[in-house]
Amino acid sequence: MPAGVEELFPLKPRPGQIEVAEKLAELLEQRLRIVFSAPTGWGKTLVALTALKAANALPALWLVRSLELGRRVAEDAALLRLTTFTAAGRERTCPLADKLGEAVHDFCRLHKHKCPYFRPPPALDPTLTSWEQVVEAGRREGWCPYYAQDLVEADVLVQSYNRRARRAVAAAVYDEAHNLLLPEERSYSISRIAEAIAAARGLVSQQVMKKLEALYGYLLAREGSVDPSLHLSEEERSELRWAFWRAEPELMRSLKPLVDVAAAPIAYAEGERVVLFKPRLPLPFRPAVFVSATIPQFAHELLRTEAEIRVPWAAKPKATLVKSVTTRYEDFSIKMALEYKKILLETAKRHKRVLVFAASERVARELRKWATYEEVLPPPDWEGVLLLRARGRFAEGVDLPADAVVMAGAPYLPPEVSDRLARAYRAAGVPDPVRAAIDLPMLTATLQCIGRAWRDPERPPSVVLADWRYERYAKDLEPYLELTGDA
């Protein structure tokens, strides 16, 4: 049993914080992988840091979705007299990133041997705390800031999920770990792909150019799953990759969208964009802590955890389940869209600010005529209906306080995407790959959408779950919502 948790805790503890920190430290000493769930604002970060220090599990790697969270971690770590360093990826630190854009990762992996900056710094200031300071020194002195970050020592090393991980750590913490239950999404506009095809002219054979033009026409007309192998053989995709690897930096940047789409195992055309999906499989760190306010009970199957600590929510939004509607593809008709219109109008009569999350682009097209705002950050004094995409840019990490949230459909991933994700999870040995590919992303997206409106713990928004399919997940939603039945 770790000693001294109460003495270490730097603030007057809230009820339960000392007990949770002691239990978490005990599990860390046993080198387990742990789910740690508690409500927003409960103090999860400070409790986890205290447990790490009590268990002597330092240095720790603290993985985040956004580096903005690094400031919060650093502030709490300072209360415990722990040092922190926040490391960034190549797009923020490489001196060539402005020229290469998203292709900077490929250039570094393939051509670092001839990069003028690829050399270690003569010395690093031990008081450095963030990537910005390393970048400033590296650009001034002519060495690589990206790799130099790995030489910085600190008690807590903060970086994004997507940056390659340092191995010399005693423990790992995955902050906002619900993000690991969603596949990584990256999208390119159709116009960028057209520009990439133009840039390929002269770099690949005429045969490949004809195939690329056919692929472009396919993407323009397609709404749904995309399979580039229907247009490009493996040999032709190899030719495209070879041209990309040999290209000058500016051309690498232009070609990057096309190379990614051609190689994507999971892609989906939706509106004017092609979305690429990639499963997130947590690295096998041990011990590891997965921290989140909203993480379904069966997430342990994907996260490979052996223990959990869950602090129940004291306040829950009241959620009405509407069983008469659905956005399921074969059932979503003009008549069904009108039923959703009624739900929106009735909700807007009772509440000044209503967030509506459309399950897909197809659903959003039918609902936009009844929205006051769509896919924007509204003014601070906004009123009316704000329509957003359930997996769009405002569905995570943005505060949009509102009186009510309407989930216009259960935000499942497209069936073709779920099917391919399930195959990837099965290959990785996930015990229930179908549930990991279908249920976990839908539930996680739903809870994150609701969380956008709920910023005052004492005033949860009213919630409308407008899709009969939510009834299947009543037990999974009960820890977070007070379900009140059909509307």
PDB file of C-alpha atoms in Angstrom, residues 43 45 49 57 65 67 82 93 116 120 168 178 187 194 204 259 264 295 320 355 400 414 445:
ATOM      1  CA  GLY A  43     -10.277  16.867 -10.049  1.00  0.00           C
ATOM      2  CA  THR A  45      -5.858  15.354 -13.133  1.00  0.00           C
ATOM      3  CA  LEU A  49      -0.714  13.077 -10.525  1.00  0.00           C
ATOM      4  CA  ALA A  57       5.647   5.949 -11.075  1.00  0.00           C
ATOM      5  CA  ARG A  65      -5.719  14.740 -27.705  1.00  0.00           C
ATOM      6  CA  LEU A  67      -1.693  20.054 -26.403  1.00  0.00           C
ATOM      7  CA  LEU A  82       6.615  18.038 -10.259  1.00  0.00           C
ATOM      8  CA  THR A  93       8.416  21.726 -34.516  1.00  0.00           C
ATOM      9  CA  PRO A 116      20.261  19.868 -42.784  1.00  0.00           C
ATOM     10  CA  PRO A 120      21.478  16.726 -31.911  1.00  0.00           C
ATOM     11  CA  ALA A 168      11.863   5.319 -20.976  1.00  0.00           C
ATOM     12  CA  HIS A 178     -12.751   8.282 -24.598  1.00  0.00           C
ATOM     13  CA  SER A 187     -10.363  14.311 -44.359  1.00  0.00           C
ATOM     14  CA  ALA A 194      -7.878  17.334 -57.885  1.00  0.00           C
ATOM     15  CA  VAL A 204       3.857   9.035 -63.122  1.00  0.00           C
ATOM     16  CA  VAL A 259      -1.157   9.251 -51.778  1.00  0.00           C
ATOM     17  CA  ALA A 264      -6.356   4.253 -47.262  1.00  0.00           C
ATOM     18  CA  ILE A 295     -16.170   5.977 -20.832  1.00  0.00           C
ATOM     19  CA  THR A 320     -36.034  11.736 -23.301  1.00  0.00           C
ATOM     20  CA  LEU A 355     -27.831  22.230 -29.930  1.00  0.00           C
ATOM     21  CA  LEU A 400     -21.147  25.538 -26.419  1.00  0.00           C
ATOM     22  CA  PRO A 414     -21.163   4.207 -41.813  1.00  0.00           C
ATOM     23  CA  ALA A 445     -19.811  10.381 -29.869  1.00  0.00           C
TER      24      ALA A 445
END
